[in-house]
CSV table of C-alpha atoms in Angstrom, one decimal:
chain,number,residue,atom,x,y,z
A,1,MET,CA,0.6,-33.6,-9.2
A,2,ASP,CA,3.3,-32.0,-11.3
A,3,ALA,CA,6.5,-31.8,-8.8
A,4,LEU,CA,8.3,-30.1,-11.8
A,5,LEU,CA,5.6,-27.5,-12.4
A,6,LEU,CA,6.0,-26.5,-8.9
A,7,ARG,CA,9.6,-26.3,-8.8
A,8,SER,CA,9.6,-24.2,-12.0
A,9,LEU,CA,7.1,-22.0,-10.4
A,10,THR,CA,8.6,-21.5,-6.9
A,11,PRO,CA,11.1,-18.7,-7.8
A,12,GLY,CA,8.8,-16.7,-9.5
A,13,VAL,CA,6.1,-16.8,-6.5
A,14,LEU,CA,9.2,-16.2,-4.1
A,15,GLY,CA,10.2,-13.0,-6.2
A,16,VAL,CA,6.9,-11.5,-6.2
A,17,LEU,CA,6.8,-11.8,-2.3
A,18,VAL,CA,10.2,-10.2,-2.1
A,19,ARG,CA,9.2,-7.3,-4.3
A,20,ARG,CA,6.1,-6.8,-2.4
A,21,GLY,CA,7.9,-6.1,0.7
A,22,ALA,CA,8.2,-9.8,2.5
A,23,ASP,CA,11.9,-10.7,3.7
A,24,PHE,CA,13.4,-13.2,2.5
A,25,ALA,CA,13.1,-16.0,5.1
A,26,ALA,CA,9.6,-15.1,5.9
A,27,ALA,CA,8.9,-15.3,2.2
A,28,GLU,CA,10.7,-18.7,1.7
A,29,ASP,CA,8.5,-20.2,4.6
A,30,ALA,CA,5.3,-19.0,3.3
A,31,VAL,CA,6.0,-20.1,-0.4
A,32,GLN,CA,7.1,-23.7,1.2
A,33,ASP,CA,3.4,-23.7,3.0
A,34,ALA,CA,1.7,-22.5,-0.3
A,35,LEU,CA,3.5,-25.7,-1.6
A,36,VAL,CA,2.3,-27.8,0.7
A,37,GLU,CA,-1.3,-26.5,0.3
A,38,ALA,CA,-1.0,-27.2,-3.6
A,39,VAL,CA,0.1,-30.6,-3.1
A,40,ARG,CA,-3.2,-31.1,-1.2
A,41,ALA,CA,-5.5,-29.2,-3.2
A,42,TRP,CA,-4.4,-29.2,-6.9
A,43,PRO,CA,-5.1,-33.0,-7.6
A,44,ASP,CA,-8.9,-32.3,-7.1
A,45,ASP,CA,-9.1,-28.8,-8.0
A,46,PRO,CA,-6.7,-27.6,-10.3
A,47,PRO,CA,-6.2,-23.9,-10.8
A,48,ARG,CA,-6.4,-21.9,-13.8
A,49,ASP,CA,-3.4,-20.1,-12.9
A,50,PRO,CA,-1.0,-21.9,-11.2
A,51,LYS,CA,1.4,-19.1,-10.4
A,52,GLY,CA,-1.4,-16.7,-9.3
A,53,TRP,CA,-3.0,-19.2,-6.9
A,54,LEU,CA,0.6,-19.8,-5.3
A,55,VAL,CA,1.2,-16.2,-4.9
A,56,THR,CA,-2.1,-15.4,-3.5
A,57,VAL,CA,-1.8,-18.6,-1.1
A,58,ALA,CA,1.4,-17.5,-0.1
A,59,TRP,CA,0.7,-13.9,0.4
A,60,ARG,CA,-1.8,-15.0,2.9
A,61,ARG,CA,0.3,-17.3,4.8
A,62,PHE,CA,3.0,-14.5,5.1
A,63,LEU,CA,0.2,-12.0,6.5
A,64,ASP,CA,-0.7,-14.5,8.9
A,65,ALA,CA,2.6,-15.1,9.9
A,66,SER,CA,3.1,-11.2,10.2
A,67,ARG,CA,0.1,-10.7,12.2
A,68,ALA,CA,1.2,-13.5,14.7
A,69,ASP,CA,4.5,-11.3,15.1
A,70,ALA,CA,3.3,-7.6,16.0
A,71,ALA,CA,6.9,-6.8,17.3
A,72,ARG,CA,8.4,-6.9,13.7
A,73,ARG,CA,5.5,-5.6,11.7
A,74,ARG,CA,2.3,-3.5,12.2
A,75,ARG,CA,-0.9,-5.3,11.6
A,76,GLU,CA,-2.4,-2.3,9.8
A,77,ASP,CA,0.6,-1.5,7.4
A,78,VAL,CA,0.4,-5.4,6.5
A,79,LEU,CA,-2.9,-5.1,5.6
A,80,ASP,CA,-2.9,-2.1,3.6
A,81,GLU,CA,-0.1,-3.8,1.4
A,82,GLU,CA,-2.4,-6.8,0.5
A,83,PRO,CA,-2.5,-6.9,-3.2
A,84,ALA,CA,-5.6,-6.8,-5.2
A,85,PRO,CA,-7.0,-9.7,-6.9
A,86,GLY,CA,-5.7,-10.0,-10.8
A,87,PRO,CA,-3.4,-11.8,-13.3
A,88,VAL,CA,0.3,-12.1,-12.1
A,89,SER,CA,3.3,-10.9,-14.0
A,90,THR,CA,4.9,-13.9,-15.9
A,91,VAL,CA,8.4,-12.0,-15.9
A,92,ASP,CA,11.2,-14.6,-14.7
A,93,ASP,CA,12.4,-13.5,-11.5
A,94,THR,CA,15.0,-16.3,-10.7
A,95,LEU,CA,18.0,-14.7,-11.6
A,96,GLN,CA,17.0,-11.4,-9.9
A,97,LEU,CA,17.0,-13.8,-6.7
A,98,TYR,CA,20.1,-15.3,-7.6
A,99,PHE,CA,21.6,-11.7,-7.2
A,100,LEU,CA,19.4,-10.9,-4.1
A,101,CYS,CA,20.5,-13.9,-2.3
A,102,ALA,CA,24.3,-13.0,-2.9
A,103,HIS,CA,23.7,-10.2,-0.1
A,104,PRO,CA,26.5,-8.1,1.0
A,105,SER,CA,25.6,-9.2,4.8
A,106,LEU,CA,26.5,-12.9,4.0
A,107,THR,CA,29.9,-14.2,3.5
A,108,PRO,CA,30.1,-15.7,-0.2
A,109,SER,CA,30.0,-19.2,1.0
A,110,SER,CA,26.7,-18.4,3.3
A,111,ALA,CA,25.1,-16.8,0.1
A,112,VAL,CA,25.7,-19.5,-2.1
A,113,ALA,CA,24.2,-22.0,0.3
A,114,LEU,CA,21.1,-19.9,1.0
A,115,THR,CA,20.6,-19.6,-2.7
A,116,LEU,CA,21.1,-23.1,-3.6
A,117,ARG,CA,18.5,-24.3,-0.9
A,118,ALA,CA,16.0,-21.4,-1.1
A,119,VAL,CA,15.9,-20.7,-5.2
A,120,GLY,CA,18.1,-23.8,-6.5
A,121,GLY,CA,15.7,-26.1,-4.7
A,122,LEU,CA,18.6,-28.6,-3.6
A,123,THR,CA,18.5,-30.3,-0.5
A,124,THR,CA,20.6,-29.8,2.6
A,125,ARG,CA,22.7,-33.0,1.8
A,126,GLN,CA,23.1,-32.1,-1.6
A,127,ILE,CA,24.7,-29.0,-1.0
A,128,ALA,CA,26.9,-30.4,1.8
A,129,ARG,CA,28.2,-32.7,-0.8
A,130,ALA,CA,29.1,-30.0,-3.2
A,131,TYR,CA,30.9,-28.1,-0.5
A,132,LEU,CA,32.7,-31.3,0.9
A,133,VAL,CA,31.3,-30.7,4.6
A,134,PRO,CA,29.1,-32.7,7.1
A,135,GLU,CA,25.4,-32.1,6.4
A,136,ALA,CA,25.1,-31.0,10.4
A,137,THR,CA,27.6,-28.3,9.3
A,138,MET,CA,25.7,-27.1,6.0
A,139,ALA,CA,22.7,-27.2,8.1
A,140,GLN,CA,24.0,-24.6,10.6
A,141,ARG,CA,25.4,-22.6,7.9
A,142,ILE,CA,21.9,-22.2,6.1
A,143,SER,CA,20.1,-21.4,9.5
A,144,ARG,CA,22.8,-18.9,10.3
A,145,ALA,CA,22.1,-17.1,6.7
A,146,LYS,CA,18.7,-17.1,7.0
A,147,ARG,CA,18.7,-15.4,10.5
A,148,THR,CA,21.4,-13.0,9.3
A,149,VAL,CA,18.9,-11.9,6.3
A,150,ALA,CA,15.8,-12.0,8.3
A,151,GLY,CA,13.9,-8.8,8.0
A,152,VAL,CA,16.6,-7.2,5.4
A,153,ARG,CA,15.2,-5.5,2.5
A,154,PHE,CA,16.9,-7.0,-0.3
A,155,ASP,CA,17.7,-3.7,-2.0
A,156,GLN,CA,21.5,-4.3,-2.4
A,157,PRO,CA,22.0,-7.3,-4.7
A,158,GLY,CA,25.5,-9.3,-4.4
A,159,ASP,CA,28.5,-9.7,-6.5
A,160,ILE,CA,28.9,-11.3,-9.7
A,161,ALA,CA,31.3,-14.0,-8.5
A,162,THR,CA,29.0,-15.3,-5.9
A,163,VAL,CA,26.1,-15.5,-8.4
A,164,LEU,CA,28.4,-17.6,-11.1
A,165,ARG,CA,29.6,-19.9,-7.8
A,166,VAL,CA,26.0,-20.7,-7.3
A,167,LEU,CA,25.0,-21.2,-11.3
A,168,TYR,CA,28.1,-23.5,-11.4
A,169,LEU,CA,27.1,-25.7,-8.5
A,170,VAL,CA,23.3,-26.0,-9.6
A,171,PHE,CA,24.6,-27.1,-12.9
A,172,ASN,CA,26.9,-29.7,-11.2
A,173,GLU,CA,23.9,-30.9,-9.3
A,174,GLY,CA,21.8,-31.3,-12.5
A,175,TYR,CA,24.4,-32.7,-14.3
A,176,SER,CA,25.2,-35.4,-12.1
A,177,GLY,CA,22.8,-35.7,-9.5
A,178,ASP,CA,19.4,-36.8,-8.3
A,179,VAL,CA,17.5,-33.4,-9.5
A,180,ASP,CA,17.6,-32.4,-13.2
A,181,LEU,CA,18.7,-28.5,-12.8
A,182,ALA,CA,21.4,-28.4,-15.6
A,183,VAL,CA,19.0,-27.1,-18.5
A,184,GLU,CA,17.9,-24.3,-16.2
A,185,ALA,CA,21.3,-23.2,-15.2
A,186,ILE,CA,22.2,-22.9,-18.7
A,187,ARG,CA,19.5,-20.9,-19.5
A,188,LEU,CA,20.1,-18.6,-16.3
A,189,THR,CA,23.5,-18.1,-17.3
A,190,ARG,CA,22.7,-17.3,-21.0
A,191,GLN,CA,20.4,-14.4,-19.4
A,192,LEU,CA,23.3,-13.4,-17.4
A,193,ALA,CA,25.7,-13.4,-20.3
A,194,ALA,CA,23.3,-11.3,-22.4
A,195,ALA,CA,22.9,-8.7,-19.6
A,196,ILE,CA,26.6,-8.5,-18.2
A,197,ASP,CA,29.8,-8.1,-20.4
A,198,HIS,CA,32.2,-10.1,-18.2
A,199,PRO,CA,34.7,-12.9,-19.5
A,200,GLU,CA,33.9,-15.5,-16.7
A,201,VAL,CA,30.1,-15.3,-17.3
A,202,ALA,CA,31.3,-16.1,-20.7
A,203,GLY,CA,33.5,-18.9,-19.3
A,204,LEU,CA,31.0,-20.3,-17.2
A,205,LEU,CA,28.5,-20.4,-20.1
A,206,ALA,CA,31.0,-22.2,-22.5
A,207,LEU,CA,32.1,-24.7,-19.7
A,208,MET,CA,28.3,-25.7,-19.1
A,209,LEU,CA,27.5,-26.1,-22.9
A,210,LEU,CA,30.7,-28.1,-23.2
A,211,HIS,CA,29.9,-30.6,-20.6
A,212,HIS,CA,26.2,-30.6,-21.7
A,213,ALA,CA,27.2,-31.6,-25.1
A,214,ARG,CA,28.2,-34.9,-23.7
A,215,ARG,CA,25.2,-35.5,-21.8
A,216,ALA,CA,23.7,-38.1,-24.1
A,217,ALA,CA,26.6,-40.4,-24.0
A,218,ARG,CA,27.2,-40.5,-20.1
A,219,THR,CA,24.6,-43.0,-19.7
A,220,ALA,CA,24.0,-46.6,-21.4
A,221,PRO,CA,20.4,-47.6,-22.0
A,222,ASP,CA,20.3,-49.1,-18.5
A,223,GLY,CA,21.1,-46.2,-16.8
A,224,SER,CA,24.8,-47.0,-16.2
A,225,LEU,CA,27.4,-44.4,-16.2
A,226,VAL,CA,29.8,-44.6,-19.5
A,227,PRO,CA,33.3,-43.3,-18.6
A,228,LEU,CA,34.6,-40.6,-20.9
A,229,ALA,CA,37.2,-42.8,-22.7
A,230,GLU,CA,34.4,-45.3,-23.6
A,231,GLN,CA,31.8,-42.9,-24.6
A,232,ASP,CA,30.2,-42.7,-28.3
A,233,ARG,CA,31.6,-39.3,-29.3
A,234,GLY,CA,29.0,-39.6,-32.3
A,235,ARG,CA,26.3,-39.1,-29.8
A,236,TRP,CA,28.2,-35.5,-28.5
A,237,ASP,CA,26.2,-32.5,-29.6
A,238,THR,CA,28.4,-30.9,-32.2
A,239,GLY,CA,26.5,-27.6,-32.5
A,240,ALA,CA,27.0,-27.0,-28.5
A,241,ILE,CA,30.3,-27.8,-28.6
A,242,ALA,CA,30.9,-25.5,-31.4
A,243,GLU,CA,29.1,-22.8,-29.7
A,244,GLY,CA,30.7,-23.3,-26.4
A,245,VAL,CA,34.0,-23.2,-28.1
A,246,ALA,CA,33.3,-19.9,-29.8
A,247,ILE,CA,32.3,-18.3,-26.6
A,248,LEU,CA,35.1,-19.5,-24.9
A,249,GLN,CA,37.8,-18.3,-27.7
A,250,ALA,CA,36.0,-14.9,-27.2
A,251,ALA,CA,36.5,-14.8,-23.7
A,252,LEU,CA,40.1,-15.9,-23.8
A,253,SER,CA,41.2,-13.2,-26.2
A,254,ARG,CA,40.3,-10.7,-23.4
A,255,ASP,CA,43.3,-11.8,-21.3
A,256,ARG,CA,41.6,-11.9,-18.1
A,257,LEU,CA,41.9,-15.7,-17.2
A,258,GLY,CA,39.6,-16.9,-14.7
A,259,GLU,CA,38.5,-20.3,-13.1
A,260,PHE,CA,35.4,-20.8,-15.3
A,261,GLN,CA,37.6,-20.3,-18.6
A,262,ALA,CA,40.3,-22.5,-17.6
A,263,GLN,CA,37.9,-25.1,-17.0
A,264,ALA,CA,36.2,-24.6,-20.4
A,265,ALA,CA,39.2,-24.9,-21.8
A,266,ILE,CA,39.9,-28.5,-20.3
A,267,ALA,CA,36.5,-29.4,-21.6
A,268,ALA,CA,37.2,-27.9,-25.2
A,269,LEU,CA,40.0,-30.2,-25.5
A,270,HIS,CA,38.3,-33.2,-24.8
A,271,ALA,CA,35.7,-32.1,-26.9
A,272,ASP,CA,38.4,-31.6,-29.9
A,273,ALA,CA,39.6,-34.9,-29.8
A,274,ARG,CA,38.1,-37.4,-32.0
A,275,THR,CA,39.0,-40.4,-30.1
A,276,ALA,CA,40.2,-40.9,-26.5
A,277,GLU,CA,43.6,-41.8,-27.6
A,278,GLU,CA,43.8,-38.4,-29.6
A,279,THR,CA,43.1,-36.4,-26.1
A,280,ASP,CA,46.0,-33.7,-25.8
A,281,TRP,CA,46.5,-34.7,-22.0
A,282,VAL,CA,49.8,-32.8,-21.9
A,283,GLN,CA,47.8,-29.3,-22.6
A,284,ILE,CA,45.3,-30.6,-20.4
A,285,VAL,CA,47.8,-30.9,-17.7
A,286,GLU,CA,49.0,-27.2,-18.4
A,287,TRP,CA,45.5,-26.1,-18.1
A,288,TYR,CA,45.2,-27.9,-14.5
A,289,ASP,CA,48.2,-26.1,-13.4
A,290,GLU,CA,46.7,-22.8,-14.4
A,291,LEU,CA,43.5,-23.7,-12.5
A,292,ALA,CA,45.3,-24.7,-9.5
A,293,GLY,CA,46.9,-21.4,-9.3
A,294,LEU,CA,43.5,-19.7,-9.7
A,295,THR,CA,41.7,-21.9,-7.3
A,296,ASP,CA,44.1,-24.0,-5.0
A,297,SER,CA,41.3,-26.4,-4.9
A,298,PRO,CA,41.8,-30.1,-3.5
A,299,VAL,CA,39.5,-31.1,-6.1
A,300,VAL,CA,41.1,-29.7,-9.1
A,301,ARG,CA,44.5,-31.2,-7.6
A,302,LEU,CA,42.8,-34.6,-7.8
A,303,ASN,CA,41.5,-34.3,-11.4
A,304,ARG,CA,44.8,-33.1,-12.4
A,305,ALA,CA,46.5,-36.3,-10.8
A,306,VAL,CA,44.4,-38.2,-13.2
A,307,ALA,CA,45.7,-35.9,-16.1
A,308,VAL,CA,49.3,-36.5,-15.1
A,309,GLY,CA,48.6,-40.3,-14.9
A,310,GLU,CA,47.4,-39.9,-18.6
A,311,ALA,CA,50.3,-37.6,-20.0
A,312,ASP,CA,53.1,-39.1,-18.0
A,313,GLY,CA,52.3,-42.5,-16.8
A,314,PRO,CA,50.4,-44.1,-13.9
A,315,ARG,CA,53.0,-44.1,-11.3
A,316,ALA,CA,53.4,-40.1,-12.2
A,317,GLY,CA,49.8,-39.9,-11.3
A,318,LEU,CA,50.0,-41.7,-8.1
A,319,ALA,CA,52.8,-39.5,-6.9
A,320,ALA,CA,50.6,-36.4,-7.7
A,321,LEU,CA,47.8,-38.4,-6.0
A,322,ALA,CA,49.8,-39.4,-2.7
A,323,ALA,CA,50.1,-35.4,-2.0
A,324,LEU,CA,46.5,-34.9,-1.5
A,325,ASP,CA,44.1,-35.9,1.5
A,326,ASP,CA,42.8,-39.4,1.1
A,327,SER,CA,39.4,-38.5,2.3
A,328,LEU,CA,38.4,-36.3,-0.7
A,329,PRO,CA,35.4,-37.4,-2.3
A,330,ARG,CA,36.6,-39.9,-5.5
A,331,TYR,CA,40.2,-39.9,-4.2
A,332,THR,CA,39.8,-43.5,-3.8
A,333,ALA,CA,38.0,-44.1,-7.2
A,334,VAL,CA,41.0,-42.3,-8.9
A,335,ALA,CA,43.5,-44.2,-6.9
A,336,ALA,CA,41.9,-47.7,-8.4
A,337,TYR,CA,41.9,-46.4,-11.9
A,338,LEU,CA,45.7,-45.5,-11.7
A,339,ARG,CA,46.6,-48.8,-9.7
A,340,GLU,CA,44.8,-50.4,-12.5
A,341,ARG,CA,46.7,-48.7,-15.2
A,342,ASP,CA,49.8,-49.7,-13.5
A,343,GLY,CA,49.0,-53.2,-13.5
A,344,ASP,CA,48.0,-53.7,-9.8
A,345,LEU,CA,44.9,-55.4,-10.4
A,346,ASP,CA,44.5,-56.7,-6.8
A,347,THR,CA,44.7,-53.7,-5.1
A,348,ALA,CA,42.8,-51.9,-8.1
A,349,ALA,CA,39.7,-54.3,-7.5
A,350,ARG,CA,39.8,-53.7,-3.5
A,351,LEU,CA,40.0,-49.8,-4.1
A,352,TYR,CA,37.2,-50.1,-6.3
A,353,ALA,CA,35.0,-51.8,-3.9
A,354,GLU,CA,36.0,-49.2,-1.2
A,355,ALA,CA,35.0,-46.2,-3.6
A,356,ALA,CA,31.6,-48.0,-4.3
A,357,ARG,CA,30.9,-48.0,-0.5
A,358,ARG,CA,32.0,-44.6,-0.2
A,359,ALA,CA,30.2,-43.1,-3.2
A,360,THR,CA,26.6,-41.3,-2.4
A,361,ASN,CA,25.2,-41.3,-6.0
A,362,LEU,CA,23.5,-44.5,-7.0
A,363,ALA,CA,24.9,-44.5,-10.7
A,364,GLU,CA,28.4,-44.1,-9.5
A,365,VAL,CA,28.1,-46.7,-7.0
A,366,ALA,CA,26.9,-49.2,-9.6
A,367,HIS,CA,29.8,-48.3,-12.0
A,368,LEU,CA,32.4,-48.6,-9.4
A,369,THR,CA,30.9,-51.9,-8.2
A,370,ARG,CA,31.0,-53.5,-11.6
A,371,GLN,CA,34.6,-52.3,-12.1
A,372,ALA,CA,35.5,-54.1,-9.1
A,373,ALA,CA,33.7,-57.3,-10.0
A,374,ARG,CA,35.4,-57.0,-13.7
A,375,LEU,CA,38.8,-57.3,-12.1
A,376,ASN,CA,37.9,-59.6,-9.7
A,377,GLY,CA,36.6,-61.9,-12.6
A,378,ARG,CA,39.7,-61.4,-14.7
A,379,ARG,CA,41.9,-62.2,-11.6
A,380,SER,CA,39.9,-65.4,-11.2
A,381,ARG,CA,40.4,-66.8,-14.8
């Protein structure tokens, strides 16, 4: 059973059901039932038209559920709507679904969470980690969002800002998490940039391209993480960097700065440095100041503390870090790095070990554990 094939087909099947009149929550349940049936049936009897098979099974599941709920839908009306057999359109519905999930009846945070779960394919735990909230809290938020849109016809697409937020989070999970969604997020953002002339859409596309350009150098052959300063810059994708920088420059020239353009500017400064030592950290700090003013994000301020430590020395970085909540993800890892830069190896080793215990990504756990072992080994010599 090809799990990637099922994942790639899911948004299109969901879009077919929504267009044919199914409310979103019921359509999602029906598609999930169809996927379970596919896992059971396809290994012995693979269909010639996988998407058509899923649409047929999901629609039947939706009809079955609708018949059992007479208070919501009259049986004869639903039966009349059953589609005739035949080929299914191959139109990509994914981007449309992103807009539909950003429904005006939902708050932006709920719309993002619902889209990530229903269309992006992320788990509740992954979404909770992205939002820096407990998993139980995120599960309640997603459940409330489903209840809010239950029975709602999705004929009022949501706003562009919410869709950009979803695409950004999907890219981040694909770039650093357990499910590879980064390429899909770039593909959808390209579609959006072709359809909408908006500087923040361009900024997001530039940001994705600049980060993705470094992907081949981010891991060693054994799968371990390679920090930015130690990456082989000869493995960076110069074509993607050039494209990202050109898109960013065009967006910045419109003088409508947004958070994605600011983040892309930081990524471009990293990409422009031939070596880690040549990185223009002073300008990066200035862009982080712009970004903090736009977002007031604690994660942005955490990253700014690292940049301050590089531009003005580790003690300045530690002073910036001290103003933040020490429960932030990666706070302890940043503190360990700055302590090591300041020469306090005992404290740095302890903090690296503590950060490893807190990390949720296996590659990050392994990297932080190695950092702690490296310093402990240096101290014992």
